[in-house]
Amino acid sequence: MINVLIVDDEQIEREGLKLFLKDRPNIHIVGEASNGRQAIEKALETQPDLMMMDIKMPGVDGVQAVKEIKQQLPETEFIMVSAFDTFEYAREVMRYGVKEYLLKPTTKEDVLTALDRIVGEIEQAREEKNDQYKLQQRLEQISSFVQTESILYLLMDHIQDYEWMEWNEWLRTEQEGYAVVFSFHQQGKEIRKTEKQQWHARIKKEIGLQLPKSTVGPFIGHHLPILMLTENENGMTKQEREQVVIQLLHKVKQAVQPAKVKTGVGGIYRLHFFSTSYREALLALDIIYDHKQASYYFYDKNVKIRADEQLPIERENKLIEAIKSGDGEKALQAFDHYVQAILRCSKHPLHDMRKYLQQLFIILGRLLNEMGLHWETAQDFARFSTVHQVTEHGKSEILHIVRTLQEWRTTDEQSLMLLARDYVHDHFREPLTLDDLAKHIGLSPYYVSKLFKERFDLTFSEYVTQLRVEHAKQLLSLTQKSLKEITYEIGYKDPNYFSRVFKKLTGKSPSDYRKSINGLGPKEDTLNGE
């Protein structure tokens, strides 16, 4: 429905316009005004989509009224009606964005033709605004997901050098941060998956409002990691970080009552080395594990920790890499080293073995799911009553994972990348995104990006850009299509942006390239955006 306000100092003119508008069921007349001052007041009160207004009125005239209303309601459109066929009046109102100017006496046909043009523009603007809103919501959802999942890769040090530029853009982070890891415990009962999901949502909401320089990661067993960015370029003192951690701890405790919460805090590092801060935070948690009164602890490099206490985390990373390689013998050897590292530093062998393996298989499950292998992450190690039973079950599951990966690598990975390539070639002329491709082949955007780079030696965006530019070359040399036509045909919306991309890859602007190939000129003069 389009809300319309009619303004004219003559009542008979207002009645005539209302009569004309009766033929349009999508028009709702929200009011009338007989002079410019009333028009301003009524406009602010009713906020119409469209105003039909006379120019020459006593007091504040139509031109001044348009100027004041546009300042307050910039999206309101106008159809000006005047008995004066003067260029000055028309030029004056056009300065404020008025697109329709009718001369009295107006005919019904003139009014409805102008009305339909303006209504079409209003409805199109509404659709674009709605699409933009939906897109923004989708981007926020994707951004939220990427931020949560990306923390896992930072923790495990699974981000390759060539991906850092993209990851920094996704995370919108500065260069330094530190890990804060929360550990949760409920007396006498296991924490259910649904509880963790509820806690995660609450914590994310509370912390997001109070501490915008934070990114909440996913639950890893009973641990929840949070990436905290330093407040300024010169880092933070321990006292400043302690204030932040106390604030964090208070928010988290509120969100998970009545569960008990302990917190370990790692040192400040560049994000590339964030996994080191995470390991330090876990070590800090281990230190306060047996201290019932302590709620948080900062890792201190000056406090001597037995070297073997750091081994489980280091061995875990080596084990994960061995499993990902698909080498069963190497994976079993790494698993044995991992188990021995846990036993060497453990005061409670059965409890710790269950805890470490539970976390290990949660991480492995996430990595496999990223690859499109839908793996059940929940491993019930609590049902085993001896360390031997726990480790034998873990060994069996690791062999199963390695065999699954071997099969996937020999068949699915290659076929998926061929499928991905074909999809990109079929759809590069559209506004194609990495998310679209990931959904099509059933992998996560992160893993698609990783495989794409490994398989084609180009990032997804580089590959699509090269395809578009090559196709543009063909169109420039074989057709006389304009730059604008070519821009839309190869999947871009902005000719100026396309020109910059083309010149970056070829060293020539589109028009220079066309001239160098065959001397053909464009169909119309639209190459001035280069």
Short mmCIF file of C-alpha atoms in Angstrom, two decimals:
data_model
loop_
_atom_site.label_atom_id
_atom_site.label_comp_id
_atom_site.label_asym_id
_atom_site.label_seq_id
_atom_site.Cartn_x
_atom_site.Cartn_y
_atom_site.Cartn_z
CA MET A 1 0.00 0.00 0.00
CA ILE A 2 1.26 3.48 -0.94
CA ASN A 3 0.37 6.26 1.51
CA VAL A 4 -0.40 9.58 -0.23
CA LEU A 5 -0.79 13.11 1.17
CA ILE A 6 -2.59 15.68 -1.05
CA VAL A 7 -1.66 19.38 -0.73
CA ASP A 8 -3.45 22.24 -2.56
CA ASP A 9 -4.90 25.54 -1.38
CA GLU A 10 -8.04 24.93 -3.48
CA GLN A 11 -10.43 22.32 -2.10
CA ILE A 12 -11.86 21.57 -5.55
CA GLU A 13 -8.37 20.59 -6.75
CA ARG A 14 -7.88 18.30 -3.74
CA GLU A 15 -11.25 16.64 -4.40
CA GLY A 16 -10.37 16.20 -8.07
CA LEU A 17 -7.09 14.45 -7.24
CA LYS A 18 -8.83 12.18 -4.73
CA LEU A 19 -11.36 11.25 -7.39
CA PHE A 20 -8.58 10.34 -9.84
CA LEU A 21 -6.81 8.17 -7.26
CA LYS A 22 -9.91 6.06 -6.56
CA ASP A 23 -8.97 3.93 -9.58
CA ARG A 24 -5.82 2.72 -7.82
CA PRO A 25 -6.61 0.16 -5.05
CA ASN A 26 -3.00 0.22 -3.83
CA ILE A 27 -3.28 3.94 -2.94
CA HIS A 28 -4.26 5.03 0.58
CA ILE A 29 -4.85 8.76 1.15
CA VAL A 30 -3.56 9.56 4.63
CA GLY A 31 -4.57 13.21 4.70
CA GLU A 32 -4.91 16.64 3.08
CA ALA A 33 -3.34 20.06 3.59
CA SER A 34 -4.28 23.48 2.22
CA ASN A 35 -0.92 25.26 2.54
CA GLY A 36 2.81 24.62 2.87
CA ARG A 37 2.95 24.88 6.67
CA GLN A 38 0.12 22.38 7.09
CA ALA A 39 1.83 20.13 4.52
CA ILE A 40 5.03 20.02 6.61
CA GLU A 41 3.12 19.26 9.82
CA LYS A 42 0.93 16.59 8.18
CA ALA A 43 3.93 15.00 6.48
CA LEU A 44 5.84 14.63 9.75
CA GLU A 45 2.69 13.24 11.38
CA THR A 46 1.69 10.71 8.67
CA GLN A 47 5.08 10.07 6.98
CA PRO A 48 3.62 9.48 3.50
CA ASP A 49 5.35 7.59 0.71
CA LEU A 50 4.15 10.16 -1.84
CA MET A 51 2.91 13.76 -1.73
CA MET A 52 0.92 15.44 -4.52
CA MET A 53 1.50 19.15 -3.96
CA ASP A 54 0.68 22.49 -5.54
CA ILE A 55 3.63 24.85 -5.91
CA LYS A 56 1.96 28.26 -5.55
CA MET A 57 0.26 28.49 -2.14
CA PRO A 58 -0.11 31.30 0.43
CA GLY A 59 2.53 31.50 3.14
CA VAL A 60 5.04 28.68 2.77
CA ASP A 61 4.94 27.69 -0.88
CA GLY A 62 5.40 24.21 -2.35
CA VAL A 63 9.10 24.67 -3.08
CA GLN A 64 9.95 25.58 0.52
CA ALA A 65 7.69 22.82 1.83
CA VAL A 66 9.47 20.21 -0.34
CA LYS A 67 12.84 21.43 0.92
CA GLU A 68 11.88 21.15 4.60
CA ILE A 69 10.06 17.81 4.22
CA LYS A 70 12.97 16.25 2.28
CA GLN A 71 15.32 17.15 5.13
CA GLN A 72 13.14 15.20 7.58
CA LEU A 73 11.72 12.51 5.26
CA PRO A 74 14.29 11.93 2.48
CA GLU A 75 12.49 8.85 1.10
CA THR A 76 9.18 10.66 0.51
CA GLU A 77 8.51 11.22 -3.21
CA PHE A 78 6.64 14.17 -4.77
CA ILE A 79 4.41 14.93 -7.74
CA MET A 80 4.24 18.72 -8.11
CA VAL A 81 1.16 20.34 -9.66
CA SER A 82 1.20 23.96 -10.85
CA ALA A 83 -0.72 26.40 -13.02
CA PHE A 84 2.58 28.17 -13.78
CA ASP A 85 4.53 26.86 -16.74
CA THR A 86 7.82 28.38 -15.63
CA PHE A 87 11.21 26.76 -15.89
CA GLU A 88 12.39 28.37 -12.64
CA TYR A 89 9.71 26.62 -10.56
CA ALA A 90 10.42 23.28 -12.19
CA ARG A 91 14.19 23.66 -11.81
CA GLU A 92 13.86 24.65 -8.16
CA VAL A 93 11.88 21.57 -7.13
CA MET A 94 14.01 19.25 -9.27
CA ARG A 95 16.98 20.27 -7.11
CA TYR A 96 15.32 18.46 -4.21
CA GLY A 97 14.72 15.23 -6.09
CA VAL A 98 11.22 15.89 -7.45
CA LYS A 99 10.77 13.82 -10.61
CA GLU A 100 7.22 14.61 -11.73
CA TYR A 101 5.90 18.10 -12.59
CA LEU A 102 2.31 18.44 -13.90
CA LEU A 103 0.61 21.54 -15.29
CA LYS A 104 -2.93 22.53 -14.36
CA PRO A 105 -5.48 21.81 -15.55
CA THR A 106 -4.41 18.16 -15.24
CA THR A 107 -6.17 15.27 -16.89
CA LYS A 108 -6.86 11.99 -15.19
CA GLU A 109 -4.54 10.25 -17.66
CA ASP A 110 -1.66 12.63 -16.86
CA VAL A 111 -2.09 12.18 -13.11
CA LEU A 112 -2.32 8.38 -13.25
CA THR A 113 0.62 8.06 -15.64
CA ALA A 114 2.83 10.13 -13.33
CA LEU A 115 1.46 8.29 -10.31
CA ASP A 116 2.22 4.86 -11.79
CA ARG A 117 5.80 5.87 -12.59
CA ILE A 118 6.47 7.11 -9.06
CA VAL A 119 4.67 4.17 -7.41
CA GLY A 120 6.78 1.78 -9.50
CA GLU A 121 9.94 3.46 -8.22
CA ILE A 122 8.71 3.38 -4.62
CA GLU A 123 7.86 -0.32 -4.82
CA GLN A 124 11.20 -1.12 -6.44
CA ALA A 125 13.01 0.81 -3.70
CA ARG A 126 11.04 -1.13 -1.08
CA GLU A 127 12.00 -4.44 -2.69
CA GLU A 128 15.66 -3.43 -2.84
CA LYS A 129 15.57 -2.30 0.78
CA ASN A 130 13.93 -5.58 1.81
CA ASP A 131 16.47 -7.59 -0.19
CA GLN A 132 19.26 -5.57 1.40
CA TYR A 133 17.84 -6.24 4.86
CA LYS A 134 17.60 -9.98 4.16
CA LEU A 135 21.13 -9.99 2.77
CA GLN A 136 22.42 -8.14 5.82
CA GLN A 137 20.72 -10.65 8.13
CA ARG A 138 22.20 -13.53 6.15
CA LEU A 139 25.65 -11.96 6.25
CA GLU A 140 25.36 -11.46 10.00
CA GLN A 141 24.36 -15.12 10.42
CA ILE A 142 27.22 -16.28 8.22
CA SER A 143 29.63 -13.94 9.99
CA SER A 144 28.49 -15.26 13.38
CA PHE A 145 28.96 -18.87 12.22
CA VAL A 146 32.34 -18.18 10.65
CA GLN A 147 33.58 -16.36 13.74
CA THR A 148 32.52 -19.21 16.03
CA GLU A 149 33.97 -21.96 13.86
CA SER A 150 37.11 -20.03 12.93
CA ILE A 151 38.16 -19.91 16.58
CA LEU A 152 38.48 -23.71 16.46
CA TYR A 153 40.97 -23.47 13.59
CA LEU A 154 42.93 -20.74 15.36
CA LEU A 155 43.07 -22.89 18.50
CA MET A 156 44.29 -25.95 16.64
CA ASP A 157 46.69 -23.97 14.43
CA HIS A 158 45.00 -25.32 11.28
CA ILE A 159 45.07 -22.14 9.20
CA GLN A 160 47.56 -22.06 6.35
CA ASP A 161 49.66 -19.00 5.53
CA TYR A 162 47.82 -18.27 2.27
CA GLU A 163 44.49 -18.14 4.11
CA TRP A 164 45.43 -15.56 6.72
CA MET A 165 44.36 -12.52 4.72
CA GLU A 166 40.87 -13.98 4.20
CA TRP A 167 40.55 -15.12 7.82
CA ASN A 168 41.55 -11.73 9.14
CA GLU A 169 38.83 -10.16 6.98
CA TRP A 170 36.23 -12.67 8.19
CA LEU A 171 37.16 -12.17 11.83
CA ARG A 172 37.54 -8.40 11.48
CA THR A 173 40.28 -8.64 14.09
CA GLU A 174 43.33 -6.68 15.06
CA GLN A 175 46.68 -8.38 15.30
CA GLU A 176 46.93 -9.41 18.97
CA GLY A 177 44.74 -11.29 21.39
CA TYR A 178 44.68 -13.87 24.15
CA ALA A 179 42.68 -16.99 24.98
CA VAL A 180 40.27 -17.29 27.88
CA VAL A 181 39.02 -20.86 28.37
CA PHE A 182 36.08 -21.67 30.65
CA SER A 183 35.58 -25.11 32.16
CA PHE A 184 32.10 -26.14 33.36
CA HIS A 185 31.05 -28.72 35.91
CA GLN A 186 27.65 -29.74 37.28
CA GLN A 187 27.70 -31.73 40.50
CA GLY A 188 26.42 -35.25 40.02
CA LYS A 189 25.27 -35.00 36.40
CA GLU A 190 26.51 -34.78 32.84
CA ILE A 191 26.03 -31.51 30.94
CA ARG A 192 23.58 -32.21 28.13
CA LYS A 193 24.06 -31.01 24.56
CA THR A 194 20.90 -28.88 24.73
CA GLU A 195 22.20 -27.18 27.88
CA LYS A 196 25.47 -26.34 26.15
CA GLN A 197 23.59 -24.86 23.21
CA GLN A 198 21.48 -22.69 25.54
CA TRP A 199 24.55 -21.62 27.51
CA HIS A 200 26.45 -20.80 24.33
CA ALA A 201 23.63 -18.57 23.04
CA ARG A 202 23.32 -16.75 26.40
CA ILE A 203 27.06 -16.27 26.81
CA LYS A 204 27.45 -15.01 23.25
CA LYS A 205 24.62 -12.52 23.71
CA GLU A 206 25.84 -11.21 27.08
CA ILE A 207 29.50 -10.97 26.13
CA GLY A 208 28.71 -9.46 22.72
CA LEU A 209 26.86 -6.59 24.39
CA GLN A 210 29.46 -5.90 27.08
CA LEU A 211 32.73 -6.86 25.38
CA PRO A 212 32.57 -6.28 21.62
CA LYS A 213 36.29 -7.08 21.25
CA SER A 214 35.61 -10.76 21.92
CA THR A 215 34.73 -13.81 19.83
CA VAL A 216 33.12 -16.84 21.45
CA GLY A 217 34.29 -20.18 20.06
CA PRO A 218 32.44 -23.52 20.02
CA PHE A 219 32.18 -25.87 22.99
CA ILE A 220 35.02 -28.42 23.01
CA GLY A 221 33.84 -30.99 25.52
CA HIS A 222 33.22 -29.04 28.71
CA HIS A 223 35.51 -26.22 27.64
CA LEU A 224 34.44 -22.97 25.99
CA PRO A 225 37.25 -20.87 24.45
CA ILE A 226 36.92 -17.13 23.91
CA LEU A 227 39.27 -14.98 21.86
CA MET A 228 39.84 -11.61 23.50
CA LEU A 229 41.42 -8.85 21.45
CA THR A 230 43.80 -6.42 23.12
CA GLU A 231 42.27 -3.04 23.89
CA ASN A 232 45.03 -1.03 22.22
CA GLU A 233 48.10 -1.36 20.03
CA ASN A 234 50.45 -1.37 23.03
CA GLY A 235 48.88 -4.50 24.53
CA MET A 236 47.41 -4.74 28.04
CA THR A 237 48.81 -5.03 31.52
CA LYS A 238 47.94 -8.07 33.61
CA GLN A 239 45.77 -5.84 35.83
CA GLU A 240 43.79 -4.63 32.80
CA ARG A 241 43.33 -8.19 31.59
CA GLU A 242 42.33 -9.30 35.06
CA GLN A 243 39.53 -6.72 35.12
CA VAL A 244 38.28 -8.01 31.75
CA VAL A 245 38.46 -11.66 32.88
CA ILE A 246 36.57 -10.93 36.11
CA GLN A 247 33.89 -9.18 34.07
CA LEU A 248 33.79 -12.14 31.66
CA LEU A 249 33.62 -14.66 34.49
CA HIS A 250 30.73 -12.82 36.12
CA LYS A 251 28.74 -12.82 32.85
CA VAL A 252 29.46 -16.49 32.18
CA LYS A 253 28.51 -17.57 35.72
CA GLN A 254 25.19 -15.74 35.37
CA ALA A 255 24.51 -17.51 32.07
CA VAL A 256 25.19 -21.06 33.33
CA GLN A 257 23.87 -21.09 36.90
CA PRO A 258 24.08 -23.32 38.91
CA ALA A 259 27.05 -24.92 37.12
CA LYS A 260 30.53 -24.36 38.55
CA VAL A 261 32.95 -22.38 36.38
CA LYS A 262 36.75 -22.20 36.32
CA THR A 263 38.82 -20.08 33.96
CA GLY A 264 42.30 -20.34 32.48
CA VAL A 265 43.92 -17.37 30.72
CA GLY A 266 46.75 -17.54 28.18
CA GLY A 267 49.31 -14.93 27.22
CA ILE A 268 48.97 -12.22 24.55
CA TYR A 269 50.12 -13.24 21.07
CA ARG A 270 49.68 -12.24 17.46
CA LEU A 271 46.64 -14.08 16.12
CA HIS A 272 48.83 -16.30 13.97
CA PHE A 273 50.10 -17.83 17.23
CA PHE A 274 46.79 -17.83 19.06
CA SER A 275 47.01 -21.63 19.51
CA THR A 276 49.92 -21.00 21.93
CA SER A 277 47.71 -18.78 24.10
CA TYR A 278 45.02 -21.49 24.01
CA ARG A 279 47.47 -24.17 25.20
CA GLU A 280 48.61 -21.85 27.98
CA ALA A 281 44.99 -21.27 29.03
CA LEU A 282 44.46 -25.06 29.23
CA LEU A 283 47.60 -25.43 31.33
CA ALA A 284 46.33 -22.65 33.60
CA LEU A 285 43.06 -24.58 33.98
CA ASP A 286 44.98 -27.74 34.92
CA ILE A 287 46.85 -25.82 37.62
CA ILE A 288 43.63 -24.70 39.34
CA TYR A 289 41.81 -28.02 38.76
CA ASP A 290 42.43 -29.18 42.34
CA HIS A 291 41.99 -25.74 43.94
CA LYS A 292 38.34 -25.49 44.92
CA GLN A 293 38.48 -21.82 45.92
CA ALA A 294 40.21 -20.50 42.78
CA SER A 295 37.97 -19.35 39.92
CA TYR A 296 40.61 -18.17 37.44
CA TYR A 297 44.32 -18.38 36.83
CA PHE A 298 46.67 -16.57 34.44
CA TYR A 299 49.35 -18.69 32.83
CA ASP A 300 52.72 -17.52 34.11
CA LYS A 301 55.85 -18.38 32.14
CA ASN A 302 57.93 -17.80 35.27
CA VAL A 303 56.12 -20.56 37.15
CA LYS A 304 57.93 -23.81 36.44
CA ILE A 305 55.70 -26.44 34.89
CA ARG A 306 57.06 -29.91 34.22
CA ALA A 307 57.83 -30.27 30.54
CA ASP A 308 55.73 -33.41 30.28
CA GLU A 309 52.65 -31.49 31.48
CA GLN A 310 52.65 -29.66 28.16
CA LEU A 311 53.01 -32.82 26.12
CA PRO A 312 49.35 -33.94 25.78
CA ILE A 313 48.34 -30.80 23.88
CA GLU A 314 51.44 -30.88 21.67
CA ARG A 315 50.98 -34.61 21.05
CA GLU A 316 47.30 -34.02 20.28
CA ASN A 317 48.19 -31.65 17.43
CA LYS A 318 50.67 -34.18 16.00
CA LEU A 319 48.06 -36.93 16.29
CA ILE A 320 45.45 -34.87 14.44
CA GLU A 321 47.93 -34.13 11.64
CA ALA A 322 48.79 -37.85 11.39
CA ILE A 323 45.10 -38.78 11.16
CA LYS A 324 44.50 -36.12 8.49
CA SER A 325 47.37 -37.55 6.44
CA GLY A 326 45.46 -40.84 6.14
CA ASP A 327 48.47 -42.91 7.27
CA GLY A 328 47.12 -45.58 9.66
CA GLU A 329 50.49 -46.69 11.02
CA LYS A 330 51.61 -43.12 11.62
CA ALA A 331 48.28 -42.31 13.31
CA LEU A 332 48.49 -45.30 15.69
CA GLN A 333 52.07 -44.40 16.59
CA ALA A 334 51.04 -40.80 17.29
CA PHE A 335 48.09 -42.07 19.36
CA ASP A 336 50.42 -44.20 21.52
CA HIS A 337 52.66 -41.16 22.14
CA TYR A 338 49.56 -39.12 22.99
CA VAL A 339 48.31 -41.71 25.51
CA GLN A 340 51.74 -41.95 27.16
CA ALA A 341 51.94 -38.16 27.43
CA ILE A 342 48.57 -38.08 29.22
CA LEU A 343 49.58 -40.84 31.63
CA ARG A 344 52.93 -39.21 32.44
CA CYS A 345 51.40 -35.95 33.63
CA SER A 346 48.14 -37.27 35.09
CA LYS A 347 47.17 -37.42 38.75
CA HIS A 348 43.84 -39.06 37.86
CA PRO A 349 44.62 -41.37 34.90
CA LEU A 350 41.13 -42.73 34.16
CA HIS A 351 39.42 -39.34 34.55
CA ASP A 352 42.06 -37.53 32.48
CA MET A 353 42.15 -40.16 29.74
CA ARG A 354 38.38 -39.92 29.33
CA LYS A 355 38.57 -36.11 29.33
CA TYR A 356 41.37 -35.81 26.76
CA LEU A 357 39.94 -38.41 24.38
CA GLN A 358 36.46 -36.91 24.65
CA GLN A 359 37.86 -33.55 23.55
CA LEU A 360 40.02 -35.15 20.86
CA PHE A 361 37.05 -36.84 19.18
CA ILE A 362 34.93 -33.68 19.36
CA ILE A 363 37.68 -31.87 17.43
CA LEU A 364 38.06 -34.75 14.97
CA GLY A 365 34.30 -34.85 14.46
CA ARG A 366 34.22 -31.16 13.61
CA LEU A 367 37.11 -31.50 11.16
CA LEU A 368 35.43 -34.46 9.45
CA ASN A 369 32.11 -32.64 9.24
CA GLU A 370 33.94 -29.72 7.60
CA MET A 371 35.04 -32.20 4.91
CA GLY A 372 31.47 -33.32 4.32
CA LEU A 373 31.92 -36.57 6.26
CA HIS A 374 29.01 -36.65 8.68
CA TRP A 375 30.68 -38.19 11.72
CA GLU A 376 29.04 -38.78 15.08
CA THR A 377 31.17 -36.69 17.45
CA ALA A 378 29.75 -38.03 20.72
CA GLN A 379 31.98 -40.80 22.11
CA ASP A 380 30.82 -42.20 25.44
CA PHE A 381 34.13 -42.85 27.20
CA ALA A 382 32.40 -42.69 30.59
CA ARG A 383 31.08 -46.26 30.09
CA PHE A 384 34.61 -47.68 30.30
CA SER A 385 35.98 -48.51 33.75
CA THR A 386 39.70 -48.90 32.98
CA VAL A 387 42.34 -46.87 31.16
CA HIS A 388 43.00 -49.84 28.87
CA GLN A 389 39.35 -50.00 27.76
CA VAL A 390 39.30 -46.26 27.07
CA THR A 391 42.49 -46.32 24.98
CA GLU A 392 41.51 -49.45 23.03
CA HIS A 393 38.19 -47.87 22.08
CA GLY A 394 40.01 -44.68 21.08
CA LYS A 395 42.47 -46.66 18.94
CA SER A 396 39.62 -48.51 17.20
CA GLU A 397 37.81 -45.25 16.40
CA ILE A 398 40.98 -43.63 15.06
CA LEU A 399 41.58 -46.55 12.68
CA HIS A 400 37.97 -46.25 11.53
CA ILE A 401 38.45 -42.52 10.85
CA VAL A 402 41.71 -43.11 8.96
CA ARG A 403 40.08 -45.75 6.72
CA THR A 404 37.16 -43.41 6.04
CA LEU A 405 39.57 -40.63 5.11
CA GLN A 406 41.53 -42.92 2.80
CA GLU A 407 38.35 -43.90 0.92
CA TRP A 408 37.25 -40.28 0.73
CA ARG A 409 40.60 -39.12 -0.62
CA THR A 410 40.71 -41.74 -3.37
CA THR A 411 37.17 -41.12 -4.58
CA ASP A 412 35.11 -38.34 -3.05
CA GLU A 413 37.70 -35.56 -2.81
CA GLN A 414 38.61 -35.67 -6.49
CA SER A 415 35.01 -36.06 -7.63
CA LEU A 416 33.87 -33.23 -5.34
CA MET A 417 36.50 -30.89 -6.73
CA LEU A 418 35.47 -31.79 -10.28
CA LEU A 419 31.87 -31.14 -9.27
CA ALA A 420 32.93 -27.83 -7.73
CA ARG A 421 34.81 -26.82 -10.88
CA ASP A 422 31.84 -27.69 -13.10
CA TYR A 423 29.47 -25.74 -10.86
CA VAL A 424 31.69 -22.66 -10.97
CA HIS A 425 31.97 -22.87 -14.77
CA ASP A 426 28.18 -23.15 -15.04
CA HIS A 427 27.40 -20.30 -12.64
CA PHE A 428 30.27 -17.78 -12.78
CA ARG A 429 28.05 -15.42 -14.81
CA GLU A 430 25.80 -15.11 -11.75
CA PRO A 431 26.54 -13.41 -8.37
CA LEU A 432 28.30 -16.63 -7.24
CA THR A 433 29.57 -16.94 -3.65
CA LEU A 434 31.71 -19.48 -1.80
CA ASP A 435 28.67 -20.22 0.35
CA ASP A 436 26.65 -21.15 -2.78
CA LEU A 437 29.34 -23.57 -3.91
CA ALA A 438 29.71 -25.09 -0.43
CA LYS A 439 25.97 -25.78 -0.23
CA HIS A 440 25.99 -27.35 -3.70
CA ILE A 441 28.71 -29.90 -2.92
CA GLY A 442 27.86 -30.42 0.76
CA LEU A 443 31.03 -29.12 2.41
CA SER A 444 31.67 -26.21 4.73
CA PRO A 445 32.80 -22.91 3.14
CA TYR A 446 36.11 -23.17 5.00
CA TYR A 447 36.89 -26.65 3.68
CA VAL A 448 35.80 -25.81 0.14
CA SER A 449 38.17 -22.83 0.24
CA LYS A 450 41.01 -25.05 1.48
CA LEU A 451 40.47 -27.84 -1.08
CA PHE A 452 39.99 -25.35 -3.91
CA LYS A 453 43.34 -23.75 -3.19
CA GLU A 454 45.08 -27.12 -2.94
CA ARG A 455 43.48 -28.51 -6.12
CA PHE A 456 43.62 -25.49 -8.45
CA ASP A 457 46.40 -23.41 -6.86
CA LEU A 458 44.00 -20.44 -6.77
CA THR A 459 41.56 -19.20 -4.17
CA PHE A 460 37.87 -19.49 -5.04
CA SER A 461 37.56 -15.74 -5.70
CA GLU A 462 40.73 -15.71 -7.86
CA TYR A 463 39.40 -18.63 -9.92
CA VAL A 464 36.00 -16.99 -10.49
CA THR A 465 37.64 -13.66 -11.36
CA GLN A 466 39.90 -15.30 -13.96
CA LEU A 467 36.92 -17.07 -15.55
CA ARG A 468 34.99 -13.81 -15.75
CA VAL A 469 37.88 -11.89 -17.24
CA GLU A 470 38.55 -14.60 -19.85
CA HIS A 471 34.89 -14.59 -20.85
CA ALA A 472 34.94 -10.78 -20.98
CA LYS A 473 37.93 -10.95 -23.36
CA GLN A 474 35.89 -13.12 -25.72
CA LEU A 475 32.93 -10.74 -25.59
CA LEU A 476 35.17 -7.73 -26.18
CA SER A 477 36.87 -9.29 -29.19
CA LEU A 478 33.90 -11.10 -30.78
CA THR A 479 30.98 -8.74 -30.08
CA GLN A 480 30.20 -5.04 -30.03
CA LYS A 481 28.47 -5.20 -26.65
CA SER A 482 28.90 -2.23 -24.33
CA LEU A 483 30.88 -2.35 -21.11
CA LYS A 484 27.66 -2.30 -19.09
CA GLU A 485 26.23 -5.27 -21.01
CA ILE A 486 29.43 -7.26 -20.61
CA THR A 487 29.62 -6.39 -16.91
CA TYR A 488 26.17 -7.86 -16.24
CA GLU A 489 26.76 -10.84 -18.52
CA ILE A 490 29.83 -12.03 -16.60
CA GLY A 491 28.34 -11.71 -13.12
CA TYR A 492 29.30 -8.21 -11.97
CA LYS A 493 26.96 -5.30 -11.25
CA ASP A 494 29.33 -2.33 -11.34
CA PRO A 495 31.08 -1.48 -14.66
CA ASN A 496 33.69 0.63 -12.85
CA TYR A 497 34.60 -2.25 -10.55
CA PHE A 498 34.78 -4.66 -13.49
CA SER A 499 37.07 -2.25 -15.36
CA ARG A 500 39.45 -2.13 -12.39
CA VAL A 501 39.50 -5.93 -12.09
CA PHE A 502 40.04 -6.36 -15.84
CA LYS A 503 42.91 -3.88 -15.90
CA LYS A 504 44.53 -5.47 -12.86
CA LEU A 505 44.61 -8.89 -14.55
CA THR A 506 45.35 -7.87 -18.14
CA GLY A 507 47.20 -4.58 -17.79
CA LYS A 508 44.68 -2.90 -20.11
CA SER A 509 41.29 -1.30 -19.72
CA PRO A 510 38.42 -3.09 -21.54
CA SER A 511 38.30 -0.44 -24.29
CA ASP A 512 42.07 -0.54 -24.83
CA TYR A 513 41.93 -4.32 -24.96
CA ARG A 514 39.14 -4.22 -27.55
CA LYS A 515 41.10 -1.76 -29.70
CA SER A 516 44.25 -3.85 -29.48
CA ILE A 517 42.40 -6.99 -30.63
CA ASN A 518 40.27 -5.84 -33.53
CA GLY A 519 39.71 -2.11 -33.41
CA LEU A 520 35.96 -2.51 -32.80
CA GLY A 521 34.36 0.30 -30.88
CA PRO A 522 31.66 -0.14 -28.28
CA LYS A 523 28.02 -0.12 -29.29
CA GLU A 524 27.50 2.93 -27.09
CA ASP A 525 29.71 5.31 -25.19
CA THR A 526 29.74 3.51 -21.84
CA LEU A 527 33.46 2.96 -21.40
CA ASN A 528 34.12 6.18 -19.54
CA GLY A 529 34.11 4.39 -16.16
CA GLU A 530 37.55 3.00 -16.77
#
